Amino acid sequence: MYPQLDTPRLSLGAFNPEDASRVQSLAGMFEVADTTASIPHPYPDGAAAAWIAQHPTFWRAGLALPLAIRRRDDGLLLGAIGLQSLDSVPELGFWLGLPFWGRGYATEAALALCDFAFASLPINQLVGRHLERNPASGRVQRKLGMDRVGESHAVVCGRHHEVVIHYQIERATWQTLHQTDDKPTITVRQ
């Protein structure tokens, strides 16, 4: 079964095929695609539907856990969050539609997913990375307690070279930092 995580404002769960046009619209905005290493611009027709169709296979195979980020009160799709490379060291990734930037949604979703990962998956570490020119993603990763561990250079969408900043957090560090009484309640429905 696919996990469903609920936080005070958000619901993280499986994408539906009907979400494809909204994914293309949100992720296809230049400002959103430009902050990531993997979202193309312009966003090709049919790419979102193909991406969503692969999600159950990725999860069942233990390779990735892509989740839709929705507002709990109205179910509106805001963006995506997920873990890649579940078979080795999972990597956190996320994006939000431009209208939803700066509201704390990425941090809230990332806290929930990381909490789920360390509680439910046989992992000892999570990693993350972001383009140097996207400092907002770095702020989210630092709020999680991740430490900057280096940088690399990558070709982004076959266009140009970018500096990529790398982060990581160990299970013990996560447990120390996030064992508090004011932690959001997360409901996991499988």
XYZ file of N, CA and C in Angstrom:
570
model
N 0.840 -1.194 0.000
C 0.000 0.000 0.000
C 0.879 1.250 0.000
N 0.360 2.291 -0.592
C 1.068 3.563 -0.697
C 0.847 4.374 0.574
N 1.894 4.927 1.167
C 1.731 5.698 2.404
C 0.956 6.998 2.184
N 0.237 7.393 3.202
C -0.477 8.670 3.243
C -0.062 9.352 4.535
N 0.542 10.526 4.448
C 1.023 11.252 5.617
C 0.219 12.534 5.766
N -0.303 12.766 6.958
C -1.071 13.976 7.225
C -0.365 14.824 8.260
N -0.246 16.105 7.978
C 0.319 17.083 8.900
C -0.787 18.090 9.206
N -0.533 19.065 10.049
C -1.608 20.018 10.356
C -2.221 20.693 9.121
N -1.407 21.031 8.121
C -1.952 21.736 6.953
C -1.939 20.934 5.668
N -1.211 19.819 5.653
C -0.950 19.122 4.398
C -1.323 17.657 4.454
N -1.540 17.103 3.291
C -1.708 15.668 3.110
C -0.737 15.250 2.011
N 0.105 14.283 2.317
C 1.074 13.763 1.351
C 0.636 12.362 0.972
N 0.484 12.106 -0.303
C 0.040 10.786 -0.728
C 0.225 10.600 -2.219
N -0.354 9.531 -2.708
C -0.197 9.159 -4.116
C -0.809 10.213 -5.040
N -0.164 10.389 -6.169
C -0.752 11.189 -7.238
C -1.847 10.365 -7.904
N -2.814 11.040 -8.495
C -3.853 10.416 -9.303
C -3.589 10.761 -10.765
N -4.029 9.916 -11.698
C -3.852 10.259 -13.110
C -4.437 11.637 -13.459
N -5.510 12.019 -12.762
C -6.150 13.311 -13.014
C -5.259 14.495 -12.629
N -4.198 14.247 -11.866
C -3.289 15.312 -11.440
C -2.320 15.748 -12.543
N -2.259 15.004 -13.629
C -1.225 15.243 -14.644
C -1.251 16.665 -15.195
N -2.419 17.178 -15.520
C -2.451 18.523 -16.107
C -2.019 19.582 -15.099
N -2.366 19.398 -13.824
C -1.945 20.368 -12.801
C -0.433 20.262 -12.562
N 0.111 19.041 -12.553
C 1.561 18.874 -12.424
C 2.257 19.603 -13.568
N 1.787 19.396 -14.793
C 2.408 20.053 -15.942
C 2.313 21.572 -15.812
N 1.170 22.060 -15.356
C 0.983 23.505 -15.207
C 1.894 24.096 -14.131
N 1.938 23.458 -12.957
C 2.744 23.980 -11.844
C 4.239 23.797 -12.084
N 4.640 22.566 -12.386
C 6.069 22.277 -12.558
C 6.611 22.901 -13.836
N 5.734 23.117 -14.803
C 6.167 23.663 -16.072
C 6.405 25.159 -16.078
N 6.047 25.837 -14.994
C 6.342 27.269 -14.918
C 7.857 27.444 -14.915
N 8.348 28.396 -15.684
C 9.790 28.584 -15.789
C 10.434 28.753 -14.418
N 9.815 29.545 -13.545
C 10.397 29.818 -12.231
C 10.568 28.548 -11.405
N 9.661 27.585 -11.561
C 9.745 26.314 -10.831
C 10.794 25.419 -11.476
N 10.670 25.195 -12.777
C 11.619 24.319 -13.474
C 13.050 24.825 -13.326
N 13.223 26.119 -13.320
C 14.555 26.715 -13.256
C 15.251 26.483 -11.914
N 14.493 26.131 -10.877
C 15.098 25.904 -9.558
C 15.482 24.451 -9.332
N 15.230 23.586 -10.307
C 15.506 22.161 -10.136
C 16.511 21.677 -11.176
N 17.049 20.505 -10.915
C 17.997 19.905 -11.858
C 17.321 18.947 -12.825
N 16.029 18.654 -12.611
C 15.433 17.592 -13.416
C 14.106 17.934 -14.082
N 13.490 19.052 -13.774
C 12.221 19.397 -14.411
C 12.515 20.180 -15.689
N 12.057 19.667 -16.832
C 12.332 20.356 -18.096
C 11.424 21.573 -18.296
N 11.905 22.502 -19.081
C 11.075 23.631 -19.495
C 11.340 23.893 -20.967
N 10.335 23.918 -21.796
C 8.932 23.708 -21.449
C 8.668 22.250 -21.066
N 7.635 22.056 -20.255
C 7.282 20.728 -19.759
C 6.532 20.004 -20.879
N 7.042 18.871 -21.355
C 6.433 18.196 -22.510
C 5.036 17.643 -22.215
N 4.159 17.748 -23.188
C 2.836 17.135 -23.070
C 2.995 15.637 -22.847
N 2.228 15.097 -21.945
C 2.250 13.669 -21.654
C 3.296 13.246 -20.647
N 4.273 14.098 -20.355
C 5.351 13.717 -19.434
C 4.845 13.537 -18.008
N 3.933 14.380 -17.569
C 3.413 14.264 -16.202
C 2.612 12.977 -16.040
N 1.791 12.644 -17.022
C 1.007 11.406 -16.953
C 1.925 10.189 -16.916
N 2.973 10.197 -17.724
C 3.923 9.078 -17.727
C 4.649 8.978 -16.394
N 5.046 10.116 -15.835
C 5.729 10.149 -14.534
C 4.824 9.585 -13.445
N 3.583 10.034 -13.396
C 2.634 9.570 -12.380
C 2.374 8.072 -12.530
N 2.264 7.589 -13.751
C 1.989 6.166 -13.991
C 3.097 5.268 -13.456
N 4.326 5.779 -13.359
C 5.457 4.980 -12.878
C 5.527 4.887 -11.350
N 4.867 5.771 -10.642
C 5.024 5.848 -9.188
C 4.746 4.544 -8.442
N 3.619 3.865 -8.678
C 3.381 2.617 -7.937
C 4.480 1.572 -8.160
N 4.992 1.493 -9.377
C 6.066 0.544 -9.676
C 7.331 0.908 -8.913
N 7.676 2.203 -8.893
C 8.855 2.652 -8.140
C 8.737 2.262 -6.673
N 7.566 2.493 -6.069
C 7.364 2.222 -4.644
C 7.402 0.719 -4.376
N 6.675 -0.076 -5.174
C 6.656 -1.528 -4.969
C 8.042 -2.135 -5.128
N 8.846 -1.588 -6.023
C 10.203 -2.097 -6.252
C 11.193 -1.584 -5.212
N 10.741 -0.694 -4.335
C 11.631 -0.158 -3.309
C 12.654 0.821 -3.852
N 12.321 1.495 -4.950
C 13.264 2.416 -5.582
C 13.014 3.874 -5.222
N 11.749 4.262 -5.112
C 11.423 5.664 -4.862
C 10.033 5.775 -4.246
N 9.814 6.888 -3.576
C 8.510 7.196 -2.997
C 8.141 8.634 -3.368
N 7.509 8.829 -4.535
C 7.044 10.162 -4.904
C 5.660 10.407 -4.303
N 5.467 11.588 -3.724
C 4.203 11.928 -3.074
C 3.703 13.290 -3.543
N 2.401 13.387 -3.703
C 1.761 14.670 -3.969
C 1.667 15.440 -2.661
N 1.885 16.738 -2.722
C 1.665 17.623 -1.581
C 0.341 18.331 -1.836
N -0.629 18.091 -0.953
C -1.950 18.714 -1.080
C -2.297 19.464 0.205
N -3.063 20.522 0.063
C -3.618 21.165 1.251
C -4.672 20.241 1.825
N -4.673 20.092 3.142
C -5.656 19.207 3.775
C -7.066 19.758 3.680
N -7.209 21.078 3.787
C -8.561 21.630 3.863
C -9.351 21.527 2.563
N -8.685 21.576 1.412
C -9.424 21.519 0.152
C -8.849 20.532 -0.869
N -7.750 19.839 -0.523
C -7.167 18.846 -1.419
C -6.419 19.412 -2.610
N -6.203 20.726 -2.634
C -5.524 21.354 -3.765
C -4.079 20.867 -3.872
N -3.684 20.431 -5.061
C -2.314 19.979 -5.316
C -1.385 21.184 -5.353
N -0.358 21.160 -4.486
C 0.592 22.265 -4.367
C 1.930 21.959 -5.021
N 2.299 20.669 -5.071
C 3.609 20.289 -5.585
C 3.886 18.827 -5.310
N 5.165 18.498 -5.209
C 5.582 17.108 -5.021
C 6.765 17.045 -4.070
N 6.865 15.909 -3.398
C 8.004 15.620 -2.536
C 8.263 14.132 -2.653
N 9.485 13.723 -2.440
C 9.738 12.299 -2.530
C 11.128 11.919 -2.095
N 11.316 10.625 -2.068
C 12.614 10.034 -1.783
C 13.012 9.188 -2.980
N 14.226 9.387 -3.459
C 14.803 8.586 -4.538
C 15.862 7.669 -3.937
N 16.224 6.651 -4.656
C 17.307 5.735 -4.261
C 17.027 5.062 -2.924
N 15.802 4.567 -2.751
C 15.453 3.878 -1.508
C 16.277 2.620 -1.300
N 16.846 2.084 -2.374
C 17.640 0.870 -2.279
C 19.072 1.136 -1.832
N 19.443 2.393 -1.626
C 20.788 2.720 -1.136
C 20.663 3.813 -0.080
N 21.114 5.018 -0.367
C 20.950 6.143 0.559
C 19.860 7.043 -0.017
N 18.689 7.086 0.597
C 17.582 7.867 0.043
C 17.905 9.358 -0.049
N 17.469 9.940 -1.151
C 17.661 11.367 -1.386
C 16.310 12.072 -1.400
N 16.200 13.109 -0.598
C 14.998 13.925 -0.520
C 14.967 14.916 -1.674
N 13.821 15.044 -2.300
C 13.626 16.050 -3.337
C 12.218 16.608 -3.249
N 12.043 17.841 -3.664
C 10.716 18.457 -3.596
C 10.640 19.651 -4.532
N 9.426 19.998 -4.903
C 9.143 21.244 -5.616
C 7.724 21.678 -5.270
N 7.508 22.965 -5.292
C 6.178 23.537 -5.081
C 5.856 24.475 -6.230
N 4.564 24.563 -6.565
C 4.134 25.551 -7.538
C 4.431 26.954 -7.025
N 4.750 27.847 -7.922
C 5.149 29.211 -7.569
C 4.173 29.912 -6.623
N 2.849 29.775 -6.783
C 1.946 30.475 -5.865
C 2.057 30.014 -4.410
N 2.756 28.907 -4.163
C 2.809 28.332 -2.817
C 4.177 28.469 -2.162
N 5.072 29.215 -2.792
C 6.395 29.454 -2.220
C 6.284 30.371 -1.006
N 7.201 30.187 -0.067
C 7.327 31.100 1.059
C 6.268 30.964 2.135
N 5.564 29.853 2.181
C 4.504 29.648 3.172
C 4.817 28.532 4.165
N 6.020 27.966 4.081
C 6.400 26.898 4.993
C 5.920 25.516 4.588
N 5.292 25.395 3.424
C 4.780 24.094 2.990
C 5.905 23.091 2.737
N 6.986 23.523 2.118
C 8.083 22.595 1.819
C 8.686 22.047 3.102
N 8.898 22.906 4.088
C 9.464 22.445 5.360
C 8.513 21.482 6.057
N 7.228 21.814 6.098
C 6.243 20.948 6.760
C 6.172 19.581 6.085
N 6.157 19.571 4.763
C 6.112 18.304 4.032
C 7.395 17.509 4.230
N 8.532 18.179 4.188
C 9.819 17.493 4.341
C 9.975 16.908 5.738
N 9.544 17.636 6.756
C 9.593 17.088 8.122
C 8.780 15.805 8.212
N 7.587 15.812 7.637
C 6.725 14.630 7.688
C 7.342 13.452 6.950
N 7.861 13.702 5.751
C 8.426 12.604 4.967
C 9.688 12.048 5.616
N 10.548 12.909 6.124
C 11.769 12.429 6.788
C 11.425 11.649 8.049
N 10.447 12.127 8.800
C 10.013 11.410 9.995
C 9.510 10.012 9.623
N 8.684 9.939 8.584
C 8.197 8.651 8.095
C 9.362 7.760 7.667
N 10.305 8.325 6.930
C 11.426 7.537 6.411
C 12.246 6.926 7.538
N 12.600 7.734 8.530
C 13.419 7.201 9.621
C 12.628 6.248 10.518
N 11.319 6.418 10.604
C 10.502 5.537 11.439
C 10.126 4.236 10.737
N 10.031 4.255 9.409
C 9.445 3.119 8.697
C 10.361 2.395 7.722
N 11.459 3.008 7.351
C 12.344 2.394 6.363
C 13.659 1.978 7.018
N 14.292 0.928 6.521
C 15.560 0.470 7.102
C 16.741 1.314 6.610
N 16.752 2.575 7.016
C 17.797 3.493 6.561
C 18.497 4.114 7.761
N 19.722 4.543 7.551
C 20.477 5.224 8.601
C 20.835 6.655 8.229
N 20.500 7.058 7.006
C 20.907 8.377 6.534
C 19.962 8.835 5.429
N 19.743 10.132 5.373
C 19.056 10.770 4.252
C 19.980 11.839 3.686
N 19.916 12.030 2.387
C 20.704 13.083 1.758
C 19.770 14.000 0.976
N 20.283 15.161 0.661
C 19.554 16.121 -0.154
C 20.551 16.945 -0.930
N 20.071 17.627 -1.935
C 20.938 18.516 -2.698
C 20.072 19.580 -3.352
N 20.716 20.668 -3.711
C 20.005 21.730 -4.413
C 20.987 22.520 -5.260
N 20.443 23.177 -6.261
C 21.266 24.061 -7.073
C 21.689 25.240 -6.215
N 22.938 25.656 -6.367
C 23.452 26.768 -5.568
C 22.587 28.021 -5.728
N 22.034 28.219 -6.901
C 21.220 29.410 -7.138
C 19.784 29.270 -6.631
N 19.511 28.190 -5.884
C 18.199 27.993 -5.256
C 18.382 27.895 -3.740
N 18.731 28.993 -3.086
C 19.009 28.927 -1.648
C 17.798 28.553 -0.798
N 16.583 28.745 -1.303
C 15.396 28.383 -0.520
C 15.382 26.888 -0.210
N 15.784 26.054 -1.161
C 15.847 24.608 -0.901
C 16.889 24.291 0.164
N 17.989 25.011 0.146
C 19.005 24.825 1.182
C 18.480 25.191 2.557
N 17.678 26.253 2.641
C 17.099 26.634 3.938
C 16.183 25.538 4.466
N 15.384 24.938 3.589
C 14.516 23.833 4.020
C 15.368 22.694 4.561
N 16.422 22.327 3.863
C 17.255 21.205 4.293
C 17.953 21.503 5.618
N 18.384 22.737 5.804
C 19.002 23.097 7.091
C 17.972 23.089 8.222
N 16.725 23.485 7.942
C 15.675 23.428 8.971
C 15.404 21.992 9.409
N 15.648 21.043 8.530
C 15.493 19.627 8.874
C 16.621 19.140 9.774
N 17.702 19.901 9.844
C 18.877 19.496 10.603
C 19.963 18.899 9.749
N 19.793 18.955 8.435
C 20.815 18.419 7.538
C 22.058 19.301 7.575
N 23.202 18.670 7.452
C 24.484 19.369 7.389
C 24.954 19.438 5.947
N 25.523 20.572 5.582
C 26.141 20.696 4.263
C 27.418 19.867 4.274
N 27.560 18.998 3.270
C 28.706 18.091 3.248
C 29.568 18.239 1.999
N 29.205 19.144 1.109
C 30.037 19.337 -0.065
C 29.271 19.925 -1.221
N 29.953 19.959 -2.342
C 29.326 20.448 -3.561
C 29.921 19.723 -4.753
N 29.200 19.790 -5.845
C 29.660 19.179 -7.089
C 29.197 20.064 -8.240
N 29.562 19.659 -9.434
C 29.120 20.366 -10.630
C 28.334 19.381 -11.482
N 27.249 19.868 -12.076
C 26.402 18.998 -12.881
C 25.884 19.758 -14.091
N 25.586 19.011 -15.139
C 24.904 19.573 -16.293
C 23.416 19.447 -16.008
N 22.708 20.556 -16.077
C 21.288 20.587 -15.735
C 20.454 20.589 -17.008
N 19.608 19.566 -17.128
C 18.715 19.427 -18.287
C 19.465 19.601 -19.602
N 20.723 19.158 -19.617
C 21.523 19.205 -20.826
C 21.888 20.599 -21.303
N 21.664 21.609 -20.465
C 21.855 22.989 -20.915
C 23.150 23.618 -20.437
N 23.399 23.586 -19.141
C 24.537 24.333 -18.615
C 25.037 23.705 -17.316
N 26.239 24.080 -16.950
C 26.846 23.561 -15.726
C 26.353 24.349 -14.522
N 26.087 23.633 -13.448
C 25.582 24.244 -12.220
C 26.368 23.716 -11.035
N 26.493 24.538 -10.006
C 27.031 24.093 -8.726
C 25.869 23.487 -7.941
N 26.084 22.278 -7.434
C 25.078 21.563 -6.655
C 25.601 21.415 -5.232
N 24.804 21.840 -4.255
C 25.174 21.764 -2.840
C 24.577 20.486 -2.253
N 25.381 19.732 -1.494
C 24.961 18.443 -0.930
C 24.792 18.534 0.590
N 23.747 17.853 1.086
C 23.433 17.802 2.516
C 23.203 16.359 2.930
N 23.313 16.115 4.235
C 22.957 14.800 4.768
C 22.572 14.925 6.235
N 21.832 13.914 6.698
C 21.505 13.797 8.114
C 21.471 12.317 8.468
N 22.044 11.991 9.612
C 22.063 10.613 10.106
C 20.829 10.365 10.975
N 20.430 9.108 11.075
C 19.277 8.727 11.889
C 19.405 9.244 13.326
N 20.562 9.057 13.947
C 20.741 9.471 15.345
C 20.569 10.980 15.499
N 21.085 11.733 14.551
C 20.927 13.189 14.596
C 19.463 13.568 14.442
N 18.780 12.924 13.491
C 17.351 13.193 13.298
C 16.583 12.940 14.591
N 16.832 11.790 15.203
C 16.097 11.435 16.421
C 16.374 12.419 17.545
N 17.602 12.877 17.668
C 17.944 13.854 18.704
C 17.254 15.191 18.448
N 17.276 15.647 17.214
C 16.716 16.956 16.882
C 15.195 16.990 16.869
N 14.569 15.871 16.564
C 13.125 15.888 16.308
C 12.304 15.094 17.312
N 12.842 14.821 18.481
C 12.077 14.175 19.551
C 11.588 15.247 20.518
N 10.613 16.038 20.082
C 10.096 17.120 20.910
C 8.591 16.995 21.062
N 8.062 17.684 22.060
C 6.623 17.657 22.304
C 5.832 18.494 21.299
N 6.469 19.489 20.684
C 5.751 20.363 19.758
C 5.815 19.873 18.309
N 6.204 18.628 18.130
C 6.307 18.023 16.811
C 4.906 17.858 16.206
N 4.735 18.153 14.915
C 3.424 17.963 14.294
C 2.989 16.504 14.353
N 1.713 16.299 14.513
C 1.170 14.946 14.497
C 1.092 14.470 13.055
N 1.629 13.303 12.814
C 1.621 12.735 11.468
C 0.832 11.440 11.513
N -0.180 11.371 10.682
C -0.989 10.172 10.580
C -0.556 9.424 9.331
N -0.224 8.161 9.481
C 0.174 7.357 8.331
C -0.936 6.362 8.057
N -1.522 6.481 6.874
C -2.542 5.526 6.441
C -1.951 4.738 5.295
N -1.968 3.426 5.399
C -1.388 2.607 4.332
C -2.481 1.940 3.531
